[in-house]
N, CA, C and O of each residue as an XYZ file, in Angstrom:
428
protein
N       0.831     -1.187      0.000
C       0.000      0.000      0.000
C       0.876      1.252      0.000
O       0.606      2.214     -0.719
N       1.918      1.224      0.809
C       2.819      2.384      0.883
C       3.492      2.624     -0.462
O       3.581      3.763     -0.920
N       3.962      1.560     -1.093
C       4.643      1.708     -2.385
C       3.693      2.231     -3.455
O       4.090      3.048     -4.286
N       2.458      1.777     -3.447
C       1.488      2.243     -4.449
C       1.156      3.714     -4.251
O       1.116      4.476     -5.218
N       0.916      4.124     -2.998
C       0.556      5.526     -2.778
C       1.740      6.437     -3.063
O       1.582      7.476     -3.703
N       2.922      6.060     -2.596
C       4.081      6.914     -2.833
C       4.497      6.892     -4.305
O       5.053      7.873     -4.797
N       4.240      5.802     -5.008
C       4.465      5.770     -6.449
C       3.526      6.717     -7.182
O       3.914      7.361     -8.156
N       2.290      6.794     -6.707
C       1.357      7.739     -7.324
C       1.770      9.182     -7.045
O       1.495     10.071     -7.851
N       2.426      9.420     -5.912
C       2.942     10.767     -5.639
C       4.027     11.136     -6.650
O       4.080     12.274     -7.117
N       4.887     10.181     -6.986
C       5.929     10.466     -7.979
C       5.314     10.693     -9.359
O       5.782     11.549    -10.110
N       4.275      9.937     -9.697
C       3.587     10.172    -10.971
C       2.971     11.563    -10.987
O       2.989     12.239    -12.016
N       2.429     11.992     -9.860
C       1.862     13.334     -9.750
C       2.937     14.390     -9.959
O       2.714     15.364    -10.678
N       4.098     14.213     -9.340
C       5.171     15.209     -9.424
C       5.605     15.432    -10.864
O       5.868     16.566    -11.264
N       5.682     14.364    -11.643
C       6.152     14.500    -13.017
C       5.070     14.922    -14.000
O       5.389     15.405    -15.087
N       3.804     14.752    -13.649
C       2.738     14.971    -14.629
C       1.858     16.180    -14.383
O       1.034     16.502    -15.240
N       1.988     16.866    -13.259
C       1.061     17.975    -13.028
C       1.335     19.144    -13.948
O       0.394     19.818    -14.369
N       2.589     19.412    -14.276
C       2.897     20.543    -15.145
C       2.364     20.346    -16.565
O       1.704     21.245    -17.084
N       2.625     19.201    -17.217
C       2.057     19.029    -18.561
C       0.531     18.960    -18.571
O      -0.100     19.374    -19.543
N      -0.064     18.441    -17.498
C      -1.526     18.324    -17.467
C      -2.209     19.684    -17.337
O      -3.357     19.841    -17.752
N      -1.515     20.661    -16.768
C      -2.115     21.981    -16.562
C      -1.687     22.998    -17.610
O      -2.038     24.173    -17.501
N      -0.942     22.576    -18.618
C      -0.525     23.511    -19.660
C      -1.705     23.897    -20.544
O      -2.590     23.092    -20.836
N      -1.681     25.148    -20.952
C      -2.713     25.681    -21.831
C      -2.013     26.341    -23.013
O      -0.991     27.004    -22.837
N      -2.553     26.167    -24.210
C      -1.915     26.733    -25.402
C      -2.053     28.247    -25.459
O      -1.200     28.925    -26.031
N      -3.120     28.784    -24.872
C      -3.376     30.217    -24.968
C      -2.586     31.025    -23.940
O      -1.929     32.006    -24.287
N      -2.652     30.610    -22.676
C      -1.948     31.342    -21.622
C      -1.128     30.369    -20.794
O      -1.613     29.292    -20.446
N       0.098     30.730    -20.476
C       0.906     29.827    -19.637
C       0.375     29.834    -18.200
O      -0.031     30.880    -17.692
N       0.378     28.677    -17.552
C      -0.137     28.627    -16.184
C       0.852     29.286    -15.212
O       2.062     29.224    -15.429
N       0.349     29.909    -14.152
C       1.233     30.502    -13.138
C       1.774     29.405    -12.223
O       1.188     29.110    -11.181
N       2.887     28.808    -12.617
C       3.397     27.623    -11.934
C       3.730     27.881    -10.471
O       3.534     27.002     -9.632
N       4.233     29.077    -10.150
C       4.557     29.382     -8.761
C       3.324     29.410     -7.876
O       3.340     28.888     -6.762
N       2.258     30.016     -8.370
C       1.011     30.057     -7.598
C       0.387     28.671     -7.478
O      -0.172     28.321     -6.439
N       0.485     27.902     -8.526
C      -0.059     26.542     -8.490
C       0.697     25.705     -7.471
O       0.089     24.973     -6.690
N       2.021     25.811     -7.478
C       2.826     25.058     -6.513
C       2.513     25.500     -5.085
O       2.420     24.666     -4.184
N       2.348     26.810     -4.876
C       1.996     27.308     -3.547
C       0.640     26.768     -3.105
O       0.457     26.437     -1.933
N      -0.311     26.677     -4.033
C      -1.620     26.112     -3.700
C      -1.499     24.632     -3.342
O      -2.190     24.152     -2.443
N      -0.630     23.914     -4.037
C      -0.399     22.501     -3.700
C       0.167     22.359     -2.290
O      -0.272     21.497     -1.530
N       1.129     23.192     -1.941
C       1.726     23.111     -0.611
C       0.709     23.473      0.468
O       0.714     22.889      1.551
N      -0.156     24.429      0.174
C      -1.208     24.797      1.129
C      -2.199     23.649      1.293
O      -2.640     23.369      2.407
N      -2.552     22.985      0.200
C      -3.459     21.841      0.281
C      -2.828     20.715      1.093
O      -3.517     20.035      1.853
N      -1.530     20.518      0.936
C      -0.824     19.487      1.690
C      -0.859     19.790      3.193
O      -1.090     18.893      4.003
N      -0.633     21.032      3.552
C      -0.678     21.422      4.963
C      -2.091     21.324      5.535
O      -2.267     20.923      6.686
N      -3.085     21.685      4.748
C      -4.473     21.553      5.203
C      -4.838     20.090      5.425
O      -5.517     19.753      6.394
N      -4.383     19.223      4.521
C      -4.623     17.792      4.695
C      -3.953     17.245      5.935
O      -4.519     16.405      6.634
N      -2.755     17.717      6.212
C      -2.051     17.284      7.414
C      -2.781     17.733      8.673
O      -2.912     16.965      9.626
N      -3.254     18.967      8.677
C      -4.002     19.478      9.832
C      -5.313     18.722     10.015
O      -5.684     18.383     11.139
N      -6.015     18.457      8.918
C      -7.276     17.709      9.021
C      -7.034     16.276      9.496
O      -7.852     15.716     10.226
N      -5.918     15.687      9.086
C      -5.589     14.341      9.538
C      -5.303     14.319     11.035
O      -5.685     13.378     11.730
N      -4.639     15.347     11.526
C      -4.361     15.432     12.955
C      -5.652     15.592     13.748
O      -5.817     14.982     14.805
N      -6.558     16.404     13.242
C      -7.848     16.581     13.919
C      -8.655     15.292     13.866
O      -9.272     14.906     14.858
N      -8.656     14.622     12.718
C      -9.410     13.370     12.576
C      -8.816     12.255     13.417
O      -9.510     11.293     13.747
N      -7.535     12.370     13.771
C      -6.889     11.349     14.589
C      -7.505     11.204     15.963
O      -7.340     10.171     16.613
N      -8.205     12.217     16.409
C      -8.874     12.147     17.706
C     -10.144     11.305     17.643
O     -10.636     10.837     18.669
N     -10.673     11.113     16.431
C     -11.962     10.451     16.280
C     -11.886      9.088     15.599
O     -12.823      8.299     15.724
N     -10.812      8.787     14.890
C     -10.696      7.484     14.220
C      -9.238      7.034     14.225
O      -8.329      7.837     14.436
N      -9.032      5.757     13.993
C      -7.669      5.228     14.033
C      -6.974      5.402     12.683
O      -7.598      5.763     11.685
N      -5.678      5.137     12.678
C      -4.850      5.366     11.487
C      -5.238      4.445     10.333
O      -5.150      4.841      9.171
N      -5.668      3.219     10.642
C      -6.038      2.289      9.574
C      -7.223      2.815      8.775
O      -7.235      2.739      7.546
N      -8.206      3.341      9.469
C      -9.378      3.889      8.787
C      -8.999      5.126      7.974
O      -9.461      5.290      6.845
N      -8.162      5.995      8.539
C      -7.739      7.187      7.801
C      -6.983      6.804      6.541
O      -7.208      7.396      5.485
N      -6.084      5.815      6.631
C      -5.324      5.402      5.449
C      -6.217      4.771      4.392
O      -5.992      4.964      3.198
N      -7.210      4.032      4.810
C      -8.145      3.446      3.855
C      -8.899      4.537      3.101
O      -9.033      4.481      1.879
N      -9.388      5.529      3.842
C     -10.108      6.634      3.214
C      -9.185      7.424      2.291
O      -9.581      7.801      1.188
N      -7.953      7.676      2.740
C      -6.993      8.435      1.931
C      -6.678      7.698      0.632
O      -6.643      8.314     -0.433
N      -6.451      6.402      0.706
C      -6.119      5.650     -0.507
C      -7.291      5.591     -1.475
O      -7.103      5.759     -2.680
N      -8.492      5.358     -0.971
C      -9.663      5.312     -1.858
C      -9.956      6.679     -2.463
O     -10.290      6.777     -3.643
N      -9.834      7.719     -1.671
C     -10.045      9.063     -2.205
C      -8.944      9.442     -3.191
O      -9.193     10.189     -4.137
N      -7.733      8.936     -2.982
C      -6.642      9.173     -3.932
C      -6.928      8.555     -5.285
O      -6.667      9.163     -6.323
N      -7.460      7.353     -5.272
C      -7.852      6.706     -6.534
C      -8.943      7.523     -7.215
O      -8.900      7.735     -8.427
N      -9.920      7.979     -6.438
C     -11.005      8.780     -7.009
C     -10.486     10.091     -7.583
O     -10.945     10.535     -8.635
N      -9.526     10.715     -6.894
C      -8.993     11.985     -7.402
C      -8.232     11.772     -8.707
O      -8.278     12.620     -9.598
N      -7.531     10.643     -8.825
C      -6.837     10.375    -10.087
C      -7.819     10.082    -11.217
O      -7.544     10.420    -12.369
N      -8.954      9.463    -10.912
C      -9.975      9.290    -11.949
C     -10.497     10.643    -12.424
O     -10.709     10.847    -13.619
N     -10.703     11.562    -11.488
C     -11.142     12.910    -11.854
C     -10.094     13.573    -12.740
O     -10.428     14.198    -13.747
N      -8.830     13.435    -12.362
C      -7.739     14.047    -13.124
C      -7.667     13.473    -14.534
O      -7.506     14.214    -15.504
N      -7.786     12.156    -14.645
C      -7.690     11.509    -15.960
C      -8.818     11.973    -16.875
O      -8.573     12.328    -18.028
N     -10.053     11.973    -16.372
C     -11.177     12.370    -17.209
C     -11.161     13.858    -17.518
O     -11.548     14.269    -18.612
N     -10.719     14.669    -16.564
C     -10.642     16.116    -16.810
C      -9.557     16.439    -17.832
O      -9.736     17.326    -18.667
N      -8.433     15.728    -17.773
C      -7.364     15.958    -18.744
C      -7.800     15.521    -20.141
O      -7.488     16.182    -21.131
N      -8.520     14.407    -20.213
C      -8.972     13.920    -21.516
C      -9.955     14.897    -22.171
O     -10.011     14.988    -23.398
N     -10.722     15.620    -21.364
C     -11.705     16.558    -21.905
C     -11.194     17.993    -21.882
O     -11.957     18.926    -22.135
N      -9.925     18.178    -21.584
C      -9.278     19.497    -21.562
C      -9.970     20.471    -20.598
O     -10.122     21.655    -20.900
N     -10.379     19.961    -19.456
C     -10.963     20.800    -18.411
C      -9.877     21.082    -17.375
O      -9.703     20.329    -16.416
N      -9.163     22.163    -17.583
C      -7.980     22.445    -16.771
C      -8.362     22.758    -15.330
O      -7.663     22.335    -14.410
N      -9.436     23.477    -15.113
C      -9.831     23.815    -13.736
C     -10.217     22.577    -12.945
O      -9.838     22.444    -11.781
N     -10.957     21.677    -13.554
C     -11.325     20.441    -12.877
C     -10.098     19.600    -12.599
O      -9.993     18.982    -11.539
N      -9.178     19.569    -13.533
C      -7.923     18.849    -13.330
C      -7.143     19.446    -12.167
O      -6.595     18.714    -11.343
N      -7.092     20.774    -12.099
C      -6.397     21.446    -11.012
C      -7.050     21.123     -9.666
O      -6.351     20.886     -8.680
N      -8.377     21.112     -9.620
C      -9.065     20.754     -8.375
C      -8.782     19.307     -7.972
O      -8.654     19.007     -6.785
N      -8.685     18.412     -8.956
C      -8.304     17.033     -8.658
C      -6.895     16.940     -8.100
O      -6.634     16.169     -7.175
N      -5.985     17.727     -8.664
C      -4.622     17.762     -8.141
C      -4.591     18.333     -6.719
O      -3.852     17.841     -5.867
N      -5.394     19.369     -6.466
C      -5.455     19.927     -5.109
C      -5.992     18.897     -4.120
O      -5.486     18.778     -3.004
N      -7.010     18.161     -4.529
C      -7.543     17.110     -3.662
C      -6.476     16.071     -3.369
O      -6.316     15.646     -2.224
N      -5.748     15.663     -4.394
C      -4.710     14.657     -4.180
C      -3.615     15.190     -3.259
O      -3.128     14.455     -2.400
N      -3.222     16.439     -3.418
C      -2.200     17.017     -2.537
C      -2.694     17.075     -1.104
O      -1.922     16.834     -0.177
N      -3.965     17.388     -0.906
C      -4.529     17.348      0.439
C      -4.481     15.947      1.026
O      -4.231     15.770      2.218
N      -4.722     14.953      0.179
C      -4.650     13.563      0.634
C      -3.216     13.153      0.953
O      -2.981     12.363      1.867
N      -2.265     13.688      0.203
C      -0.857     13.427      0.510
C      -0.527     13.982      1.893
O       0.176     13.346      2.679
N      -1.048     15.187      2.181
C      -0.831     15.759      3.501
C      -1.454     14.927      4.605
O      -0.902     14.848      5.703
N      -2.591     14.306      4.338
C      -3.234     13.436      5.331
C      -2.533     12.082      5.427
O      -2.594     11.426      6.466
N      -1.881     11.667      4.369
C      -1.230     10.365      4.318
C      -0.040     10.293      5.278
O       0.084      9.327      6.031
N       0.818     11.282      5.259
C       2.059     11.194      6.016
C       1.862     11.081      7.527
O       2.523     10.244      8.142
N       0.987     11.876      8.168
C       0.795     11.660      9.609
C       0.157     10.300      9.919
O       0.428      9.695     10.956
N      -0.690      9.838      9.007
C      -1.373      8.556      9.244
C      -0.417      7.381      9.116
O      -0.445      6.463      9.936
N       0.429      7.406      8.092
C       1.346      6.289      7.903
C       2.474      6.336      8.936
O       3.072      5.307      9.251
N       2.760      7.513      9.453
C       3.789      7.627     10.493
C       3.388      6.964     11.797
O       4.252      6.596     12.594
N       2.087      6.805     12.030
C       1.595      6.186     13.261
C       1.703      4.670     13.192
O       1.867      4.014     14.221
N       1.614      4.110     11.999
C       1.615      2.635     11.870
C       2.891      2.001     12.298
O       3.023      0.778     12.240
């Protein structure tokens, strides 16, 4: 499970820039990266808060299933050239990455 999730993180790192490219206007890569880092921190904070109410196994299960769902959103949004939806899928995945690390650190 760890190898699959962290492998998907590496796929995300290499593919977010080409997936968000637009022929008309170049994307603001610095702002996009800052939004990703903010989503990661928000996910980490939400994971810490959720840790009071559920165990790490349940959090990791939810994170992995939601990660798969976010990649489905990204794939379909990229295929239909919906850059905003793709960006929201990437933000969701980054938030899940932030929730992943505190949860897997407990195991």
